[in-house]
PDB file of N, CA and C in Angstrom:
ATOM      1  N   MET A 732      11.895  19.845 -18.213  1.00 67.00           N
ATOM      2  CA  MET A 732      12.693  19.077 -17.294  1.00 67.00           C
ATOM      3  C   MET A 732      12.467  17.589 -17.546  1.00 67.00           C
ATOM      4  N   PRO A 733      13.511  16.808 -17.513  1.00 82.00           N
ATOM      5  CA  PRO A 733      13.344  15.369 -17.733  1.00 82.00           C
ATOM      6  C   PRO A 733      12.737  14.684 -16.506  1.00 82.00           C
ATOM      7  N   ALA A 734      11.941  13.675 -16.770  1.00 86.00           N
ATOM      8  CA  ALA A 734      11.318  12.921 -15.684  1.00 86.00           C
ATOM      9  C   ALA A 734      12.328  11.951 -15.082  1.00 86.00           C
ATOM     10  N   LYS A 735      12.227  11.761 -13.787  1.00 91.00           N
ATOM     11  CA  LYS A 735      13.088  10.831 -13.066  1.00 91.00           C
ATOM     12  C   LYS A 735      12.217   9.633 -12.673  1.00 91.00           C
ATOM     13  N   ASN A 736      12.613   8.429 -13.039  1.00 94.00           N
ATOM     14  CA  ASN A 736      11.857   7.229 -12.701  1.00 94.00           C
ATOM     15  C   ASN A 736      12.371   6.639 -11.398  1.00 94.00           C
ATOM     16  N   VAL A 737      11.437   6.382 -10.467  1.00 95.00           N
ATOM     17  CA  VAL A 737      11.788   5.777  -9.187  1.00 95.00           C
ATOM     18  C   VAL A 737      10.777   4.692  -8.847  1.00 95.00           C
ATOM     19  N   THR A 738      11.261   3.649  -8.203  1.00 95.00           N
ATOM     20  CA  THR A 738      10.388   2.626  -7.642  1.00 95.00           C
ATOM     21  C   THR A 738      10.198   2.981  -6.179  1.00 95.00           C
ATOM     22  N   ALA A 739       8.927   3.081  -5.752  1.00 95.00           N
ATOM     23  CA  ALA A 739       8.671   3.571  -4.399  1.00 95.00           C
ATOM     24  C   ALA A 739       7.431   2.928  -3.798  1.00 95.00           C
ATOM     25  N   VAL A 740       7.408   2.920  -2.467  1.00 93.00           N
ATOM     26  CA  VAL A 740       6.250   2.495  -1.686  1.00 93.00           C
ATOM     27  C   VAL A 740       5.614   3.753  -1.103  1.00 93.00           C
ATOM     28  N   VAL A 741       4.286   3.838  -1.158  1.00 92.00           N
ATOM     29  CA  VAL A 741       3.573   4.982  -0.594  1.00 92.00           C
ATOM     30  C   VAL A 741       3.486   4.804   0.919  1.00 92.00           C
ATOM     31  N   LEU A 742       4.109   5.720   1.656  1.00 90.00           N
ATOM     32  CA  LEU A 742       4.045   5.685   3.108  1.00 90.00           C
ATOM     33  C   LEU A 742       2.808   6.400   3.626  1.00 90.00           C
ATOM     34  N   ARG A 743       2.484   7.534   3.004  1.00 89.00           N
ATOM     35  CA  ARG A 743       1.356   8.343   3.457  1.00 89.00           C
ATOM     36  C   ARG A 743       0.786   9.110   2.273  1.00 89.00           C
ATOM     37  N   ALA A 744      -0.521   9.260   2.254  1.00 91.00           N
ATOM     38  CA  ALA A 744      -1.197  10.070   1.244  1.00 91.00           C
ATOM     39  C   ALA A 744      -2.113  11.050   1.966  1.00 91.00           C
ATOM     40  N   THR A 745      -1.873  12.339   1.778  1.00 93.00           N
ATOM     41  CA  THR A 745      -2.624  13.395   2.453  1.00 93.00           C
ATOM     42  C   THR A 745      -3.341  14.238   1.419  1.00 93.00           C
ATOM     43  N   ASP A 746      -4.618  14.564   1.685  1.00 93.00           N
ATOM     44  CA  ASP A 746      -5.361  15.427   0.772  1.00 93.00           C
ATOM     45  C   ASP A 746      -4.678  16.782   0.684  1.00 93.00           C
ATOM     46  N   TYR A 747      -4.627  17.305  -0.542  1.00 91.00           N
ATOM     47  CA  TYR A 747      -3.921  18.548  -0.815  1.00 91.00           C
ATOM     48  C   TYR A 747      -4.713  19.316  -1.857  1.00 91.00           C
ATOM     49  N   LYS A 748      -5.073  20.542  -1.542  1.00 89.00           N
ATOM     50  CA  LYS A 748      -5.900  21.392  -2.401  1.00 89.00           C
ATOM     51  C   LYS A 748      -7.224  20.702  -2.719  1.00 89.00           C
ATOM     52  N   ASP A 749      -7.808  20.996  -3.888  1.00 91.00           N
ATOM     53  CA  ASP A 749      -9.143  20.480  -4.199  1.00 91.00           C
ATOM     54  C   ASP A 749      -9.155  18.999  -4.574  1.00 91.00           C
ATOM     55  N   TYR A 750      -8.379  18.614  -5.563  1.00 93.00           N
ATOM     56  CA  TYR A 750      -8.438  17.245  -6.071  1.00 93.00           C
ATOM     57  C   TYR A 750      -7.089  16.529  -6.042  1.00 93.00           C
ATOM     58  N   ASP A 751      -6.102  17.097  -5.385  1.00 94.00           N
ATOM     59  CA  ASP A 751      -4.755  16.537  -5.397  1.00 94.00           C
ATOM     60  C   ASP A 751      -4.456  15.818  -4.086  1.00 94.00           C
ATOM     61  N   ARG A 752      -3.378  15.057  -4.101  1.00 94.00           N
ATOM     62  CA  ARG A 752      -2.873  14.431  -2.880  1.00 94.00           C
ATOM     63  C   ARG A 752      -1.373  14.644  -2.806  1.00 94.00           C
ATOM     64  N   LEU A 753      -0.892  14.767  -1.592  1.00 94.00           N
ATOM     65  CA  LEU A 753       0.537  14.866  -1.319  1.00 94.00           C
ATOM     66  C   LEU A 753       0.987  13.497  -0.819  1.00 94.00           C
ATOM     67  N   LEU A 754       1.927  12.898  -1.546  1.00 94.00           N
ATOM     68  CA  LEU A 754       2.395  11.558  -1.221  1.00 94.00           C
ATOM     69  C   LEU A 754       3.743  11.616  -0.529  1.00 94.00           C
ATOM     70  N   ARG A 755       3.935  10.732   0.409  1.00 94.00           N
ATOM     71  CA  ARG A 755       5.235  10.512   1.039  1.00 94.00           C
ATOM     72  C   ARG A 755       5.699   9.163   0.514  1.00 94.00           C
ATOM     73  N   LEU A 756       6.764   9.164  -0.279  1.00 94.00           N
ATOM     74  CA  LEU A 756       7.247   7.966  -0.953  1.00 94.00           C
ATOM     75  C   LEU A 756       8.574   7.521  -0.367  1.00 94.00           C
ATOM     76  N   PHE A 757       8.731   6.210  -0.211  1.00 93.00           N
ATOM     77  CA  PHE A 757      10.009   5.654   0.219  1.00 93.00           C
ATOM     78  C   PHE A 757      10.647   4.954  -0.965  1.00 93.00           C
ATOM     79  N   THR A 758      11.843   5.411  -1.331  1.00 93.00           N
ATOM     80  CA  THR A 758      12.586   4.806  -2.430  1.00 93.00           C
ATOM     81  C   THR A 758      13.860   4.185  -1.873  1.00 93.00           C
ATOM     82  N   PRO A 759      14.289   3.051  -2.432  1.00 92.00           N
ATOM     83  CA  PRO A 759      15.517   2.432  -1.923  1.00 92.00           C
ATOM     84  C   PRO A 759      16.773   3.252  -2.212  1.00 92.00           C
ATOM     85  N   ASP A 760      16.776   4.017  -3.306  1.00 91.00           N
ATOM     86  CA  ASP A 760      17.967   4.773  -3.693  1.00 91.00           C
ATOM     87  C   ASP A 760      18.032   6.168  -3.093  1.00 91.00           C
ATOM     88  N   GLU A 761      16.884   6.854  -3.013  1.00 91.00           N
ATOM     89  CA  GLU A 761      16.877   8.259  -2.608  1.00 91.00           C
ATOM     90  C   GLU A 761      16.244   8.517  -1.253  1.00 91.00           C
ATOM     91  N   GLY A 762      15.791   7.493  -0.587  1.00 92.00           N
ATOM     92  CA  GLY A 762      15.169   7.672   0.720  1.00 92.00           C
ATOM     93  C   GLY A 762      13.720   8.124   0.589  1.00 92.00           C
ATOM     94  N   VAL A 763      13.314   9.026   1.471  1.00 93.00           N
ATOM     95  CA  VAL A 763      11.932   9.497   1.508  1.00 93.00           C
ATOM     96  C   VAL A 763      11.794  10.754   0.665  1.00 93.00           C
ATOM     97  N   LEU A 764      10.792  10.757  -0.225  1.00 92.00           N
ATOM     98  CA  LEU A 764      10.495  11.907  -1.088  1.00 92.00           C
ATOM     99  C   LEU A 764       9.051  12.335  -0.888  1.00 92.00           C
ATOM    100  N   SER A 765       8.776  13.612  -1.103  1.00 93.00           N
ATOM    101  CA  SER A 765       7.408  14.120  -1.142  1.00 93.00           C
ATOM    102  C   SER A 765       7.060  14.414  -2.591  1.00 93.00           C
ATOM    103  N   ALA A 766       5.842  14.038  -2.986  1.00 94.00           N
ATOM    104  CA  ALA A 766       5.422  14.262  -4.365  1.00 94.00           C
ATOM    105  C   ALA A 766       3.933  14.590  -4.389  1.00 94.00           C
ATOM    106  N   VAL A 767       3.563  15.475  -5.292  1.00 94.00           N
ATOM    107  CA  VAL A 767       2.165  15.830  -5.498  1.00 94.00           C
ATOM    108  C   VAL A 767       1.645  15.023  -6.677  1.00 94.00           C
ATOM    109  N   ILE A 768       0.459  14.454  -6.519  1.00 94.00           N
ATOM    110  CA  ILE A 768      -0.197  13.754  -7.618  1.00 94.00           C
ATOM    111  C   ILE A 768      -1.499  14.495  -7.896  1.00 94.00           C
ATOM    112  N   LYS A 769      -1.620  15.023  -9.093  1.00 93.00           N
ATOM    113  CA  LYS A 769      -2.704  15.940  -9.444  1.00 93.00           C
ATOM    114  C   LYS A 769      -3.975  15.201  -9.854  1.00 93.00           C
ATOM    115  N   GLY A 770      -5.124  15.710  -9.401  1.00 93.00           N
ATOM    116  CA  GLY A 770      -6.428  15.244  -9.845  1.00 93.00           C
ATOM    117  C   GLY A 770      -6.809  13.841  -9.427  1.00 93.00           C
ATOM    118  N   VAL A 771      -6.117  13.265  -8.475  1.00 93.00           N
ATOM    119  CA  VAL A 771      -6.334  11.865  -8.120  1.00 93.00           C
ATOM    120  C   VAL A 771      -7.605  11.655  -7.287  1.00 93.00           C
ATOM    121  N   ARG A 772      -8.173  12.700  -6.739  1.00 93.00           N
ATOM    122  CA  ARG A 772      -9.391  12.561  -5.935  1.00 93.00           C
ATOM    123  C   ARG A 772     -10.653  12.703  -6.758  1.00 93.00           C
ATOM    124  N   ARG A 773     -10.523  12.882  -8.043  1.00 93.00           N
ATOM    125  CA  ARG A 773     -11.696  12.920  -8.922  1.00 93.00           C
ATOM    126  C   ARG A 773     -12.251  11.509  -9.074  1.00 93.00           C
ATOM    127  N   PRO A 774     -13.561  11.375  -9.305  1.00 91.00           N
ATOM    128  CA  PRO A 774     -14.159  10.031  -9.388  1.00 91.00           C
ATOM    129  C   PRO A 774     -13.569   9.141 -10.478  1.00 91.00           C
ATOM    130  N   LYS A 775     -13.184   9.679 -11.614  1.00 92.00           N
ATOM    131  CA  LYS A 775     -12.681   8.868 -12.724  1.00 92.00           C
ATOM    132  C   LYS A 775     -11.176   9.033 -12.939  1.00 92.00           C
ATOM    133  N   ALA A 776     -10.440   9.304 -11.883  1.00 91.00           N
ATOM    134  CA  ALA A 776      -8.998   9.512 -11.997  1.00 91.00           C
ATOM    135  C   ALA A 776      -8.299   8.219 -12.399  1.00 91.00           C
ATOM    136  N   LYS A 777      -7.403   8.317 -13.361  1.00 91.00           N
ATOM    137  CA  LYS A 777      -6.684   7.141 -13.850  1.00 91.00           C
ATOM    138  C   LYS A 777      -5.566   6.706 -12.910  1.00 91.00           C
ATOM    139  N   LEU A 778      -5.010   7.619 -12.158  1.00 91.00           N
ATOM    140  CA  LEU A 778      -3.892   7.305 -11.273  1.00 91.00           C
ATOM    141  C   LEU A 778      -4.321   7.133  -9.817  1.00 91.00           C
ATOM    142  N   LYS A 779      -5.579   6.824  -9.583  1.00 89.00           N
ATOM    143  CA  LYS A 779      -6.080   6.671  -8.218  1.00 89.00           C
ATOM    144  C   LYS A 779      -5.323   5.575  -7.455  1.00 89.00           C
ATOM    145  N   PHE A 780      -4.946   4.514  -8.144  1.00 89.00           N
ATOM    146  CA  PHE A 780      -4.206   3.409  -7.518  1.00 89.00           C
ATOM    147  C   PHE A 780      -2.838   3.853  -7.009  1.00 89.00           C
ATOM    148  N   ALA A 781      -2.277   4.878  -7.611  1.00 90.00           N
ATOM    149  CA  ALA A 781      -0.925   5.317  -7.272  1.00 90.00           C
ATOM    150  C   ALA A 781      -0.853   6.058  -5.949  1.00 90.00           C
ATOM    151  N   ALA A 782      -1.998   6.440  -5.390  1.00 90.00           N
ATOM    152  CA  ALA A 782      -2.020   7.195  -4.140  1.00 90.00           C
ATOM    153  C   ALA A 782      -2.534   6.360  -2.972  1.00 90.00           C
ATOM    154  N   GLN A 783      -2.561   5.041  -3.110  1.00 87.00           N
ATOM    155  CA  GLN A 783      -3.014   4.163  -2.034  1.00 87.00           C
ATOM    156  C   GLN A 783      -1.846   3.788  -1.132  1.00 87.00           C
ATOM    157  N   PRO A 784      -2.029   3.863   0.189  1.00 86.00           N
ATOM    158  CA  PRO A 784      -0.946   3.478   1.099  1.00 86.00           C
ATOM    159  C   PRO A 784      -0.502   2.037   0.869  1.00 86.00           C
ATOM    160  N   PHE A 785       0.772   1.801   1.030  1.00 86.00           N
ATOM    161  CA  PHE A 785       1.433   0.499   0.906  1.00 86.00           C
ATOM    162  C   PHE A 785       1.575   0.017  -0.534  1.00 86.00           C
ATOM    163  N   SER A 786       1.126   0.768  -1.521  1.00 89.00           N
ATOM    164  CA  SER A 786       1.261   0.301  -2.902  1.00 89.00           C
ATOM    165  C   SER A 786       2.695   0.521  -3.388  1.00 89.00           C
ATOM    166  N   LEU A 787       3.179  -0.425  -4.171  1.00 92.00           N
ATOM    167  CA  LEU A 787       4.520  -0.372  -4.741  1.00 92.00           C
ATOM    168  C   LEU A 787       4.371  -0.059  -6.221  1.00 92.00           C
ATOM    169  N   ASN A 788       4.930   1.059  -6.658  1.00 95.00           N
ATOM    170  CA  ASN A 788       4.740   1.537  -8.021  1.00 95.00           C
ATOM    171  C   ASN A 788       6.043   2.062  -8.603  1.00 95.00           C
ATOM    172  N   GLU A 789       6.054   2.184  -9.906  1.00 96.00           N
ATOM    173  CA  GLU A 789       7.145   2.837 -10.637  1.00 96.00           C
ATOM    174  C   GLU A 789       6.621   4.225 -11.021  1.00 96.00           C
ATOM    175  N   TYR A 790       7.180   5.273 -10.414  1.00 95.00           N
ATOM    176  CA  TYR A 790       6.721   6.643 -10.623  1.00 95.00           C
ATOM    177  C   TYR A 790       7.663   7.389 -11.558  1.00 95.00           C
ATOM    178  N   ALA A 791       7.091   8.241 -12.400  1.00 95.00           N
ATOM    179  CA  ALA A 791       7.859   9.212 -13.176  1.00 95.00           C
ATOM    180  C   ALA A 791       7.634  10.559 -12.490  1.00 95.00           C
ATOM    181  N   LEU A 792       8.698  11.143 -11.955  1.00 95.00           N
ATOM    182  CA  LEU A 792       8.610  12.388 -11.182  1.00 95.00           C
ATOM    183  C   LEU A 792       9.328  13.519 -11.906  1.00 95.00           C
ATOM    184  N   VAL A 793       8.721  14.696 -11.852  1.00 96.00           N
ATOM    185  CA  VAL A 793       9.331  15.919 -12.363  1.00 96.00           C
ATOM    186  C   VAL A 793       9.421  16.882 -11.197  1.00 96.00           C
ATOM    187  N   GLU A 794      10.592  17.497 -10.991  1.00 91.00           N
ATOM    188  CA  GLU A 794      10.758  18.432  -9.888  1.00 91.00           C
ATOM    189  C   GLU A 794      10.363  19.834 -10.332  1.00 91.00           C
ATOM    190  N   ARG A 795       9.424  20.419  -9.573  1.00 82.00           N
ATOM    191  CA  ARG A 795       8.950  21.778  -9.850  1.00 82.00           C
ATOM    192  C   ARG A 795       8.803  22.521  -8.529  1.00 82.00           C
ATOM    193  N   GLY A 796       9.490  23.598  -8.383  1.00 78.00           N
ATOM    194  CA  GLY A 796       9.338  24.450  -7.208  1.00 78.00           C
ATOM    195  C   GLY A 796       9.629  23.766  -5.884  1.00 78.00           C
ATOM    196  N   GLY A 797      10.593  22.894  -5.839  1.00 78.00           N
ATOM    197  CA  GLY A 797      10.947  22.230  -4.593  1.00 78.00           C
ATOM    198  C   GLY A 797      10.168  20.958  -4.321  1.00 78.00           C
ATOM    199  N   TYR A 798       9.080  20.731  -5.049  1.00 84.00           N
ATOM    200  CA  TYR A 798       8.292  19.510  -4.902  1.00 84.00           C
ATOM    201  C   TYR A 798       8.439  18.655  -6.140  1.00 84.00           C
ATOM    202  N   HIS A 799       8.229  17.378  -5.961  1.00 94.00           N
ATOM    203  CA  HIS A 799       8.158  16.485  -7.097  1.00 94.00           C
ATOM    204  C   HIS A 799       6.689  16.342  -7.492  1.00 94.00           C
ATOM    205  N   THR A 800       6.429  16.228  -8.779  1.00 94.00           N
ATOM    206  CA  THR A 800       5.085  16.014  -9.290  1.00 94.00           C
ATOM    207  C   THR A 800       5.067  14.704 -10.051  1.00 94.00           C
ATOM    208  N   VAL A 801       4.070  13.868  -9.756  1.00 94.00           N
ATOM    209  CA  VAL A 801       3.925  12.589 -10.442  1.00 94.00           C
ATOM    210  C   VAL A 801       3.298  12.850 -11.809  1.00 94.00           C
ATOM    211  N   THR A 802       3.976  12.409 -12.869  1.00 93.00           N
ATOM    212  CA  THR A 802       3.424  12.569 -14.214  1.00 93.00           C
ATOM    213  C   THR A 802       2.893  11.257 -14.768  1.00 93.00           C
ATOM    214  N   GLU A 803       3.514  10.143 -14.390  1.00 93.00           N
ATOM    215  CA  GLU A 803       3.079   8.823 -14.829  1.00 93.00           C
ATOM    216  C   GLU A 803       3.331   7.828 -13.710  1.00 93.00           C
ATOM    217  N   CYS A 804       2.623   6.696 -13.783  1.00 93.00           N
ATOM    218  CA  CYS A 804       2.822   5.665 -12.776  1.00 93.00           C
ATOM    219  C   CYS A 804       2.454   4.308 -13.356  1.00 93.00           C
ATOM    220  N   ALA A 805       3.248   3.307 -13.037  1.00 94.00           N
ATOM    221  CA  ALA A 805       2.974   1.925 -13.439  1.00 94.00           C
ATOM    222  C   ALA A 805       2.938   1.078 -12.175  1.00 94.00           C
ATOM    223  N   PRO A 806       1.858   0.316 -11.969  1.00 93.00           N
ATOM    224  CA  PRO A 806       1.764  -0.489 -10.739  1.00 93.00           C
ATOM    225  C   PRO A 806       2.689  -1.701 -10.769  1.00 93.00           C
ATOM    226  N   ILE A 807       3.245  -2.016  -9.623  1.00 93.00           N
ATOM    227  CA  ILE A 807       4.030  -3.238  -9.447  1.00 93.00           C
ATOM    228  C   ILE A 807       3.261  -4.184  -8.527  1.00 93.00           C
ATOM    229  N   GLU A 808       2.838  -3.672  -7.357  1.00 87.00           N
ATOM    230  CA  GLU A 808       2.057  -4.453  -6.395  1.00 87.00           C
ATOM    231  C   GLU A 808       1.145  -3.496  -5.634  1.00 87.00           C
ATOM    232  N   THR A 809      -0.155  -3.817  -5.521  1.00 80.00           N
ATOM    233  CA  THR A 809      -1.103  -2.903  -4.884  1.00 80.00           C
ATOM    234  C   THR A 809      -1.192  -3.065  -3.380  1.00 80.00           C
ATOM    235  N   MET A 810      -0.913  -4.235  -2.853  1.00 79.00           N
ATOM    236  CA  MET A 810      -1.019  -4.515  -1.417  1.00 79.00           C
ATOM    237  C   MET A 810      -2.422  -4.228  -0.891  1.00 79.00           C
ATOM    238  N   PHE A 811      -3.448  -4.513  -1.701  1.00 76.00           N
ATOM    239  CA  PHE A 811      -4.838  -4.237  -1.327  1.00 76.00           C
ATOM    240  C   PHE A 811      -5.235  -5.002  -0.073  1.00 76.00           C
ATOM    241  N   GLU A 812      -4.680  -6.194   0.135  1.00 79.00           N
ATOM    242  CA  GLU A 812      -5.024  -6.998   1.309  1.00 79.00           C
ATOM    243  C   GLU A 812      -4.642  -6.291   2.598  1.00 79.00           C
ATOM    244  N   ILE A 813      -3.534  -5.574   2.575  1.00 80.00           N
ATOM    245  CA  ILE A 813      -3.094  -4.845   3.768  1.00 80.00           C
ATOM    246  C   ILE A 813      -3.966  -3.618   3.992  1.00 80.00           C
ATOM    247  N   ALA A 814      -4.231  -2.874   2.935  1.00 75.00           N
ATOM    248  CA  ALA A 814      -4.978  -1.619   3.066  1.00 75.00           C
ATOM    249  C   ALA A 814      -6.450  -1.847   3.392  1.00 75.00           C
ATOM    250  N   SER A 815      -7.012  -2.995   3.033  1.00 79.00           N
ATOM    251  CA  SER A 815      -8.444  -3.224   3.250  1.00 79.00           C
ATOM    252  C   SER A 815      -8.753  -3.837   4.619  1.00 79.00           C
ATOM    253  N   ASP A 816      -7.797  -4.455   5.283  1.00 85.00           N
ATOM    254  CA  ASP A 816      -8.011  -5.080   6.578  1.00 85.00           C
ATOM    255  C   ASP A 816      -7.473  -4.160   7.683  1.00 85.00           C
ATOM    256  N   PRO A 817      -8.325  -3.723   8.620  1.00 86.00           N
ATOM    257  CA  PRO A 817      -7.876  -2.770   9.647  1.00 86.00           C
ATOM    258  C   PRO A 817      -6.715  -3.282  10.513  1.00 86.00           C
ATOM    259  N   ASP A 818      -6.733  -4.567  10.858  1.00 89.00           N
ATOM    260  CA  ASP A 818      -5.649  -5.103  11.699  1.00 89.00           C
ATOM    261  C   ASP A 818      -4.322  -5.107  10.950  1.00 89.00           C
ATOM    262  N   ARG A 819      -4.351  -5.551   9.695  1.00 85.00           N
ATOM    263  CA  ARG A 819      -3.129  -5.552   8.886  1.00 85.00           C
ATOM    264  C   ARG A 819      -2.640  -4.130   8.612  1.00 85.00           C
ATOM    265  N   TYR A 820      -3.599  -3.220   8.397  1.00 82.00           N
ATOM    266  CA  TYR A 820      -3.240  -1.830   8.137  1.00 82.00           C
ATOM    267  C   TYR A 820      -2.502  -1.230   9.335  1.00 82.00           C
ATOM    268  N   MET A 821      -3.022  -1.471  10.536  1.00 86.00           N
ATOM    269  CA  MET A 821      -2.391  -0.929  11.736  1.00 86.00           C
ATOM    270  C   MET A 821      -1.014  -1.546  11.961  1.00 86.00           C
ATOM    271  N   ALA A 822      -0.881  -2.846  11.693  1.00 87.00           N
ATOM    272  CA  ALA A 822       0.417  -3.491  11.841  1.00 87.00           C
ATOM    273  C   ALA A 822       1.416  -2.945  10.807  1.00 87.00           C
ATOM    274  N   GLY A 823       0.959  -2.756   9.583  1.00 81.00           N
ATOM    275  CA  GLY A 823       1.826  -2.197   8.545  1.00 81.00           C
ATOM    276  C   GLY A 823       2.205  -0.764   8.846  1.00 81.00           C
ATOM    277  N   ALA A 824       1.263   0.025   9.342  1.00 80.00           N
ATOM    278  CA  ALA A 824       1.542   1.419   9.675  1.00 80.00           C
ATOM    279  C   ALA A 824       2.555   1.509  10.817  1.00 80.00           C
ATOM    280  N   ALA A 825       2.449   0.598  11.779  1.00 84.00           N
ATOM    281  CA  ALA A 825       3.405   0.598  12.886  1.00 84.00           C
ATOM    282  C   ALA A 825       4.798   0.244  12.380  1.00 84.00           C
ATOM    283  N   MET A 826       4.884  -0.673  11.419  1.00 79.00           N
ATOM    284  CA  MET A 826       6.186  -1.046  10.865  1.00 79.00           C
ATOM    285  C   MET A 826       6.793   0.072  10.033  1.00 79.00           C
ATOM    286  N   LEU A 827       5.954   0.803   9.305  1.00 70.00           N
ATOM    287  CA  LEU A 827       6.482   1.912   8.494  1.00 70.00           C
ATOM    288  C   LEU A 827       6.970   3.026   9.386  1.00 70.00           C
TER     289      LEU A 827
END
C-alpha cells in the first residue's frame, strides 16, 4: 500500500500495547485521524518526538485494518515550550 503524507498536530498520545502509542492527529485536509506509532516507548526509539502532544510533524501513514500506521515522520515544530510548562500545557489542552 502506498504511504499517504499528511501534516498534522498531535492532539493526544495514549499508550497502546507494550511499546506502541495510539495518536490522535489533526490534519487541515482530512480532519482528525487515529494512527498507531510502533515501538515509540522504547528507550532508544527514533520516532519518540513524533508522539509528543502539540508537536507539528509531517507523517507518512499507511492504512492497515482500519487504522493508520506511522511509517516515517519529519519534524516541523516540536512545541516543547508548551509541553514542558504545566500552565501552558493546560491552556493548550483547553484550546484543543
